[in-house]
Amino acid sequence: MLKNKSYFTMLSLLLMVSLFLVACGGNNAAPQTETNENTADQPTGEPQFGGNLILGTSGEPVIFNELYSTDTASGDITDLVFVGLTGTNENLEVIPVVAKDLAEISEDGLEWTFHMHEGVLFHDGVEVTAEDVAFTYSIFKHEDYTGPRAGSFTALEKVEAIDTYTVKFTLNEADARFGTLTGYGILPKHLLEHVPVADLEEYREFNIDKPIGAGPFKFVSWTTGQNLVLEANEEYFEGRPYLDNVTFRFASDSNALVLLLETGDIHHMIVPTTELATVEYYDHVNLHSTLALRYDYIGWNLARPLFEDKKVRQALTHAIDRQEIAETIMEGNATVAHAPVSPLSWAYNDNVAKFDYDPEKAKQLLAEAGWEPGSDGILQKDGERFSFTILSNSGNVVRRDIGIIAQQYLAQVGIEVKAEQMEWGAFLDKINAPNFDFDAVVMAWGLALDPDPSAIWHSKEIENGLNRSAYRNDRVDEIADLNTKIIDQTERAALLAEAWEILAEEQPYTYLFYPQQFVALSKQVQGFTHHPRIDMYKVNEWWLNQ
């Protein structure tokens, strides 16, 4: 098979990379990448080895295996413990990591061959080989795979080790996003091949107690509710990290984190806009900001009869003043969203239906859907009151406040809402497959860098995927099936634009806003690069000025 650089170049330009779509634990201008609004000082002095970096967070991880995780808290850990063939840089470009270069792609686009670095070691000292890569990706294709990402690999026919350091992926059809799917953390075959794939998701010995990757940091310990400790991988193939240890310190909420930041007990935290005014006054802290590759939303469970009618969902969005939320809760650090695609994406489309704040229009749509005020002022239909719960994860004050303000807005059109919060792990268990036990949820999607809508919006992802709103639309399914087969980016963007228009019109979510992300760092921390998508980006290049 001939190396075809031009084909690859075209694809790599098209793809703009994808790592993984995860629920953010803890976002109508033309498409563009905003530059960092970075108030940090420039790095001082030469990098120093040593020290324990303490990262503050209110979200605890769930599982240390990217094939199964769906939350950012878990992803923050696995990003440091595991390493993939490829990664992405802060400009949202695919870059080789364990692969020595980007893929050699056959002229028909069906064979992707990677040559790997030699001498990359898992944390137990065993070398990473093509067999490990083939083992990892074969799990996605296994009939017993229980994770949410099988749908991303429908075009993958097989993956095989050609020799010790060469791995080849064979597709059954061209897949424009495939290069963005080659960054999953490589799993050690020698430790996991004896575990039936059907049991792998529940294999605690590896997934929670002792994850073994080949990343820059090794897992040391996790004390629930307190901290998680990593240590430098002395044998990391790109060089030993400057830091000796990285400790994730868990706190109940952002208020507690701000206190820890103030006293110097943590070096880093993602700052919600509600805490910006406080953090800005800390002399020992630098603030960094960038537009996040994400959007925040209220998701409606369409499997519940309350939300079946499109007019009802449109009314719900009309009833909530999202601009007010952007200006108050987000303190102006967000732009109202109307569709599930980021302005950072080449597939962004602003020409979609917009349901601006209009409570009278909301009342009209609800009346057209058959909802009329009852004796207590709450809307009723066929003897049922329009009453439901908006759920979010505890510790996230922004989502708490959004739930409360949505409760107040919806009350004005005759809808009774209860805003509740739950602990992160229990929350995910409740809203994800197979339970889907919720009415409405305040969440965010950290978006994959490739804009393929399949993972969230294809109906095949309802039963065991990420389509937790149980959304079904034949045309969106068709677009999801077709778009990855289109190599020309302009043509593909035009097709995806139609999907965004449908999803904006049908309002399975009330798309809230695209947020700025703010990171507070102790001035001791040097070497930080703010990535629009990855919270803990290249921590192995950070160092402490001690």
XYZ file of C-alpha atoms in Angstrom:
546
model
C 0.000 0.000 0.000
C 1.429 3.325 -1.023
C 1.879 6.161 1.319
C -0.394 8.962 0.237
C 0.557 12.175 1.941
C -1.746 14.365 -0.084
C -4.755 12.300 0.890
C -3.740 12.411 4.486
C -3.097 16.129 4.405
C -6.544 16.704 2.986
C -8.097 14.546 5.651
C -6.173 16.058 8.483
C -7.257 19.503 7.392
C -10.811 18.308 7.215
C -10.903 16.670 10.547
C -9.666 19.350 12.919
C -9.204 16.476 15.308
C -11.424 14.764 17.749
C -10.613 13.463 21.103
C -13.510 12.311 23.060
C -16.956 13.478 23.729
C -17.574 13.666 27.443
C -20.038 15.180 29.791
C -18.425 18.177 31.418
C -18.392 17.724 35.159
C -17.681 19.887 36.771
C -20.502 26.114 26.661
C -23.307 34.165 17.115
C -20.298 34.978 15.851
C -18.774 33.533 12.727
C -16.700 30.419 13.281
C -13.342 31.306 14.695
C -10.857 30.295 17.286
C -10.540 32.852 20.003
C -7.128 33.586 21.312
C -6.342 33.196 24.939
C -7.068 36.175 27.085
C -4.159 35.384 29.260
C -3.303 37.621 32.143
C -0.488 35.380 33.305
C 3.066 36.459 33.689
C 5.553 34.977 31.288
C 7.420 31.897 32.498
C 10.278 32.829 34.743
C 13.625 31.129 34.814
C 14.557 27.656 33.733
C 12.219 24.704 34.362
C 12.797 23.024 37.703
C 12.302 19.416 38.660
C 10.404 18.480 41.783
C 7.374 19.467 43.757
C 3.816 18.353 44.194
C 1.248 20.131 42.016
C -2.155 20.208 43.711
C -5.173 20.475 41.438
C -8.459 21.403 43.076
C -11.690 19.916 41.803
C -15.214 19.292 43.007
C -15.831 16.353 40.681
C -14.501 12.905 41.550
C -13.619 10.423 38.815
C -15.706 7.364 38.102
C -13.495 5.020 36.106
C -9.928 5.145 34.768
C -10.547 3.580 31.388
C -11.319 5.813 28.409
C -13.163 3.062 26.619
C -15.913 3.400 29.212
C -15.687 6.828 30.873
C -18.035 9.651 29.904
C -17.122 12.358 32.412
C -14.385 14.963 32.491
C -13.345 14.151 36.057
C -12.320 10.677 34.912
C -10.880 12.050 31.686
C -8.640 14.465 33.598
C -6.984 11.485 35.283
C -6.739 9.200 32.263
C -5.203 12.007 30.201
C -2.214 11.863 32.546
C -1.993 8.111 33.113
C -2.536 6.846 29.564
C -1.234 7.856 26.184
C -2.539 7.256 22.669
C -1.208 6.989 19.163
C -2.264 10.572 18.538
C -3.387 13.608 20.471
C -4.419 17.172 19.805
C -2.674 20.456 20.350
C -4.124 23.725 21.609
C -4.937 24.744 18.028
C -7.201 21.689 17.688
C -4.838 19.946 15.301
C -4.100 16.220 15.377
C -0.542 15.465 16.397
C 1.318 12.159 16.717
C 2.158 10.966 20.221
C 3.064 7.279 20.511
C 2.853 7.230 16.721
C 6.055 8.576 15.191
C 4.079 10.440 12.573
C 0.493 10.813 11.448
C -1.022 7.894 9.586
C -0.056 6.680 6.170
C -3.389 6.375 4.377
C -4.092 4.275 1.330
C -5.382 5.990 -1.792
C -8.878 4.628 -1.220
C -8.790 5.885 2.375
C -9.482 2.459 3.820
C -6.137 1.535 5.342
C -4.504 3.657 8.038
C -1.019 2.611 9.067
C 0.861 3.985 12.065
C 4.528 3.466 12.891
C 5.136 3.671 16.615
C 7.978 4.893 18.760
C 10.153 2.151 20.178
C 10.865 2.033 23.887
C 7.528 3.355 25.127
C 6.891 1.553 28.407
C 3.808 0.824 30.434
C 4.154 1.721 34.090
C 4.964 -1.912 34.943
C 7.964 -1.823 32.608
C 6.483 -3.793 29.698
C 6.972 -2.203 26.287
C 4.004 -0.812 24.363
C 3.721 -2.531 21.002
C 1.357 -2.689 18.064
C -0.248 -5.700 19.724
C -1.434 -3.451 22.548
C -2.931 -0.963 20.096
C -4.676 -3.742 18.178
C -5.965 -5.188 21.455
C -7.309 -1.815 22.607
C -9.214 -1.003 19.432
C -10.497 -4.542 18.936
C -12.514 -4.057 22.130
C -14.668 -1.399 20.429
C -15.583 -3.994 17.793
C -16.272 -6.862 20.162
C -19.879 -7.950 20.378
C -19.655 -7.931 24.182
C -18.304 -4.354 24.472
C -20.519 -2.506 26.950
C -19.131 1.033 26.642
C -20.768 3.945 24.808
C -18.386 4.251 21.840
C -19.094 1.269 19.624
C -21.006 3.553 17.287
C -17.875 5.565 16.579
C -16.144 2.524 15.129
C -18.724 1.106 12.759
C -16.390 1.764 9.809
C -13.525 -0.130 11.452
C -13.288 -3.577 9.882
C -10.203 -4.786 11.718
C -7.029 -3.635 13.403
C -3.868 -5.685 13.253
C -0.248 -5.561 14.303
C 1.892 -5.693 11.164
C 5.065 -5.959 13.190
C 6.167 -4.953 16.683
C 5.859 -1.238 16.035
C 3.462 -1.016 13.093
C -0.299 -1.186 13.389
C -2.845 -1.047 10.575
C -6.503 -0.127 10.788
C -8.679 -1.375 7.923
C -11.999 0.334 7.322
C -14.961 -1.047 5.430
C -15.743 2.440 4.104
C -14.088 5.847 4.124
C -14.549 7.628 7.424
C -13.664 11.314 7.411
C -13.360 11.448 11.174
C -11.269 8.327 11.675
C -7.993 10.117 12.364
C -9.666 11.817 15.287
C -10.502 8.448 16.831
C -6.940 7.232 17.179
C -6.118 8.983 20.437
C -7.667 6.608 22.943
C -5.309 5.551 25.722
C -3.495 2.353 24.819
C -4.373 -0.513 27.177
C -1.869 -3.188 28.229
C -2.804 -6.426 26.531
C -0.650 -8.478 28.900
C -2.774 -7.342 31.864
C -6.232 -7.421 30.329
C -6.372 -10.086 27.624
C -7.571 -12.672 30.144
C -10.589 -10.509 31.102
C -13.694 -11.264 29.019
C -14.786 -8.119 27.198
C -18.216 -8.516 28.729
C -16.609 -8.140 32.178
C -14.070 -5.452 31.338
C -16.186 -2.437 32.286
C -16.622 -3.853 35.793
C -12.998 -4.982 36.177
C -12.209 -2.893 39.216
C -8.685 -4.247 39.710
C -7.552 -2.301 36.638
C -10.213 0.329 36.008
C -10.191 1.774 39.528
C -7.658 0.163 41.869
C -4.543 0.028 39.700
C -4.758 1.514 36.206
C -1.561 0.906 34.246
C -0.923 3.138 31.278
C 2.129 4.520 29.528
C 1.412 8.175 30.224
C 3.615 10.734 31.976
C 2.219 9.994 35.437
C 1.607 6.786 37.385
C -1.416 6.136 39.531
C -0.534 5.954 43.247
C -3.724 6.143 45.297
C -7.287 7.392 45.439
C -8.964 8.251 48.736
C -12.596 8.941 47.978
C -13.695 12.372 49.089
C -10.143 13.481 49.790
C -7.548 13.159 47.074
C -6.005 11.204 44.234
C -2.239 11.022 43.905
C -0.099 10.454 40.817
C 3.666 10.312 40.584
C 6.055 11.096 37.767
C 6.785 8.312 35.319
C 10.554 8.327 35.339
C 10.593 6.306 32.114
C 8.096 8.413 30.159
C 9.206 8.259 26.553
C 8.995 12.027 26.002
C 11.079 12.643 29.101
C 10.443 12.633 32.812
C 7.831 15.212 33.871
C 9.216 18.159 35.805
C 6.801 17.530 38.672
C 7.382 14.740 41.187
C 3.691 14.362 41.989
C 0.286 15.570 40.900
C -2.445 15.490 43.510
C -6.115 16.016 42.738
C -7.686 17.438 45.886
C -11.448 17.037 46.090
C -13.706 19.654 47.639
C -17.442 19.838 48.075
C -17.962 22.793 45.751
C -16.314 25.779 44.123
C -16.669 27.915 47.247
C -14.507 25.464 49.148
C -12.032 25.369 46.255
C -11.693 29.147 46.254
C -10.840 29.064 49.952
C -8.188 26.424 49.279
C -6.816 28.574 46.465
C -6.740 31.628 48.699
C -4.723 29.828 51.368
C -2.360 28.278 48.834
C -3.535 24.748 49.546
C -4.196 24.165 45.835
C -2.306 25.460 42.813
C -5.052 25.144 40.204
C -8.792 25.238 39.751
C -11.346 25.772 37.002
C -13.071 28.962 38.127
C -16.831 29.292 37.687
C -17.899 32.771 36.732
C -19.613 33.105 40.102
C -16.164 33.122 41.745
C -14.271 35.301 39.286
C -14.671 38.514 41.206
C -13.080 36.896 44.245
C -10.231 35.132 42.494
C -9.254 38.204 40.485
C -8.093 39.854 43.702
C -5.613 37.113 44.636
C -2.123 38.486 44.066
C -0.578 35.022 44.079
C -2.788 33.727 41.258
C -2.832 34.110 37.479
C -6.096 33.806 35.547
C -6.246 32.304 32.071
C -9.293 32.218 29.829
C -10.276 30.822 26.461
C -13.464 29.904 24.649
C -14.159 26.310 25.608
C -15.003 23.712 22.984
C -18.302 22.993 24.648
C -21.867 24.093 25.132
C -24.118 24.000 28.191
C -27.716 22.896 27.946
C -30.880 21.777 29.638
C -31.683 18.344 28.257
C -35.265 17.154 28.069
C -35.987 13.438 28.382
C -38.118 12.827 25.307
C -39.031 9.383 26.599
C -41.198 11.172 29.164
C -44.626 12.169 27.746
C -44.216 15.734 29.045
C -41.530 16.440 26.473
C -42.745 14.476 23.464
C -44.305 17.467 21.695
C -41.901 19.721 19.793
C -44.093 22.739 20.534
C -43.701 22.104 24.240
C -39.931 21.991 23.948
C -39.877 25.172 21.880
C -42.099 26.782 24.510
C -39.721 25.758 27.286
C -36.865 27.503 25.499
C -38.954 30.605 24.785
C -39.835 30.741 28.483
C -36.206 30.836 29.709
C -34.197 34.031 29.257
C -30.865 32.571 28.207
C -29.370 35.982 27.505
C -30.092 36.883 31.114
C -28.390 33.664 32.234
C -25.357 34.508 30.088
C -25.208 38.022 31.504
C -25.897 37.215 35.158
C -24.943 33.679 36.110
C -22.113 33.680 33.563
C -21.405 37.373 34.143
C -21.161 38.061 30.430
C -18.590 35.328 29.848
C -20.784 33.265 27.545
C -22.680 33.587 24.274
C -26.195 32.225 23.864
C -26.227 28.933 21.930
C -28.920 27.917 19.465
C -27.589 24.607 18.152
C -25.319 21.774 19.312
C -22.169 22.868 17.500
C -19.376 25.108 18.728
C -18.267 28.347 17.057
C -14.813 26.775 17.222
C -15.857 24.096 14.755
C -15.478 24.372 10.991
C -19.011 22.932 10.826
C -20.562 25.758 12.856
C -23.816 27.086 11.398
C -25.512 30.148 12.817
C -28.343 30.039 10.287
C -30.687 28.063 12.520
C -34.021 28.665 14.222
C -33.733 30.823 17.321
C -36.156 30.705 20.213
C -35.452 33.912 22.034
C -37.012 34.826 25.356
C -40.729 35.349 24.727
C -43.013 34.108 27.542
C -46.172 35.054 25.634
C -45.053 32.946 22.677
C -44.291 30.156 25.140
C -47.833 30.325 26.535
C -49.262 30.279 23.010
C -47.264 27.191 22.032
C -48.221 25.403 25.238
C -51.896 26.186 24.601
C -51.565 24.858 21.048
C -50.108 21.682 22.551
C -53.232 21.322 24.722
C -51.901 22.633 28.042
C -54.340 24.903 29.901
C -54.087 26.556 33.349
C -55.610 24.538 36.176
C -57.291 25.886 39.296
C -53.899 26.336 40.992
C -52.423 28.116 37.990
C -50.304 25.125 36.941
C -50.875 23.920 33.391
C -52.854 20.712 33.017
C -53.625 18.326 30.195
C -55.675 15.123 30.349
C -55.634 15.364 34.139
C -51.850 15.652 34.393
C -50.133 18.693 35.873
C -47.111 20.102 34.062
C -44.649 19.399 36.852
C -41.143 17.960 36.684
C -37.636 17.996 38.190
C -34.502 19.616 36.763
C -31.468 17.693 37.959
C -27.815 18.727 38.142
C -24.674 17.576 39.913
C -23.898 18.841 43.392
C -20.841 21.018 43.793
C -21.545 22.875 40.565
C -22.990 26.198 41.637
C -23.518 27.420 38.068
C -25.760 24.480 37.239
C -27.491 24.828 40.579
C -28.244 28.457 39.791
C -29.393 27.622 36.257
C -31.808 25.066 37.679
C -33.176 27.633 40.103
C -33.544 30.411 37.546
C -35.182 28.007 35.067
C -37.577 27.042 37.846
C -38.508 30.690 38.268
C -38.893 31.419 34.570
C -41.020 28.338 33.915
C -43.273 29.153 36.858
C -44.201 32.339 35.013
C -45.782 30.307 32.203
C -47.559 27.884 34.538
C -45.003 25.082 34.810
C -44.021 23.646 38.185
C -40.340 22.761 38.459
C -38.280 21.316 41.278
C -34.519 21.938 41.020
C -32.405 19.171 42.598
C -28.722 18.283 42.803
C -27.044 14.921 43.280
C -23.519 13.676 43.954
C -21.616 13.332 40.650
C -21.309 9.547 40.490
C -24.902 8.929 41.507
C -25.983 11.670 39.120
C -24.229 10.034 36.152
C -25.625 6.650 37.089
C -29.122 8.117 37.115
C -28.982 9.968 33.818
C -26.900 7.554 31.726
C -27.732 4.253 30.062
C -29.437 2.049 30.926
C -31.312 4.040 33.589
C -32.120 7.392 31.942
C -34.082 8.155 35.104
C -34.638 11.902 34.842
C -37.041 14.522 33.508
C -34.619 17.292 32.690
C -30.941 17.806 33.361
C -28.535 20.753 33.380
C -25.335 19.593 31.747
C -22.637 20.443 29.230
C -20.951 18.589 26.428
C -17.244 18.909 25.978
C -17.320 18.373 22.245
C -15.330 15.990 20.142
C -13.152 17.866 17.710
C -14.832 16.196 14.792
C -18.427 17.481 14.506
C -20.044 14.159 13.616
C -23.387 14.253 15.478
C -23.803 10.478 15.713
C -22.763 9.883 19.307
C -25.365 12.170 20.843
C -28.133 12.396 18.264
C -28.337 9.122 16.332
C -31.237 6.965 17.460
C -28.960 3.915 17.611
C -27.224 5.598 20.555
C -30.357 5.652 22.700
C -30.206 2.168 24.148
C -26.579 2.092 25.262
C -24.960 5.293 24.052
C -24.918 8.984 24.838
C -28.293 9.902 23.337
C -29.767 10.201 26.786
C -32.607 12.430 25.616
C -33.936 9.526 23.504
C -34.020 11.803 20.461
C -35.181 10.247 17.162
C -35.271 11.847 13.742
C -34.890 9.858 10.543
C -33.213 12.685 8.635
C -30.708 13.329 11.428
C -29.959 9.597 11.495
C -29.408 9.726 7.747
C -27.089 12.723 7.998
C -25.198 11.064 10.827
C -24.738 7.979 8.682
C -23.692 9.939 5.602
C -21.503 12.745 6.878
C -18.462 10.700 7.810
C -18.346 9.246 4.296
C -17.881 12.701 2.776
C -14.253 13.746 2.451
C -14.805 17.226 1.029
C -15.098 19.514 4.029
C -17.332 22.107 2.370
C -19.762 19.438 1.230
C -19.705 17.793 4.615
C -20.243 21.090 6.431
C -23.288 21.799 4.246
C -24.826 18.459 5.171
C -24.087 18.935 8.843
C -25.608 22.404 8.676
C -28.920 20.742 7.898
C -28.580 18.564 11.002
C -27.959 21.623 13.181
C -31.019 23.308 11.653
C -33.204 20.305 12.483
C -31.802 19.995 15.989
C -32.311 23.711 16.593
C -35.885 23.521 15.329
C -36.795 20.453 17.382
C -35.180 21.570 20.653
C -34.408 18.223 22.278
C -32.221 20.427 24.426
C -32.566 24.033 25.383
C -29.097 25.039 24.213
C -27.925 27.533 26.804
C -24.568 29.043 25.945
C -20.981 28.696 24.766
C -18.826 29.565 27.801
C -15.428 31.024 28.354
C -13.357 28.780 30.558
C -11.304 30.376 33.324
C -8.356 28.657 34.958
C -6.728 29.986 38.112
C -3.105 29.025 38.637
C -0.715 29.810 41.423
C 2.082 32.015 40.138
C 4.412 29.214 41.172
C 3.115 27.175 38.241
C 4.947 27.638 34.955
C 4.655 26.007 31.553
C 0.856 26.030 31.401
C -0.889 25.961 28.011
C -4.633 26.588 27.913
C -6.377 24.044 25.681
C -10.001 24.711 24.612
C -10.900 21.110 25.269
C -8.445 19.443 27.671
C -8.372 20.697 31.263
C -5.065 19.081 32.218
C -3.170 19.609 28.980
C 0.497 18.589 28.953
C 0.901 18.667 32.721
C 4.196 16.903 32.155
C 5.469 20.263 30.836
C 4.335 22.242 33.885
C 6.792 23.031 36.636
C 6.813 24.738 39.998
C 8.946 27.791 40.599
C 9.979 26.879 44.150
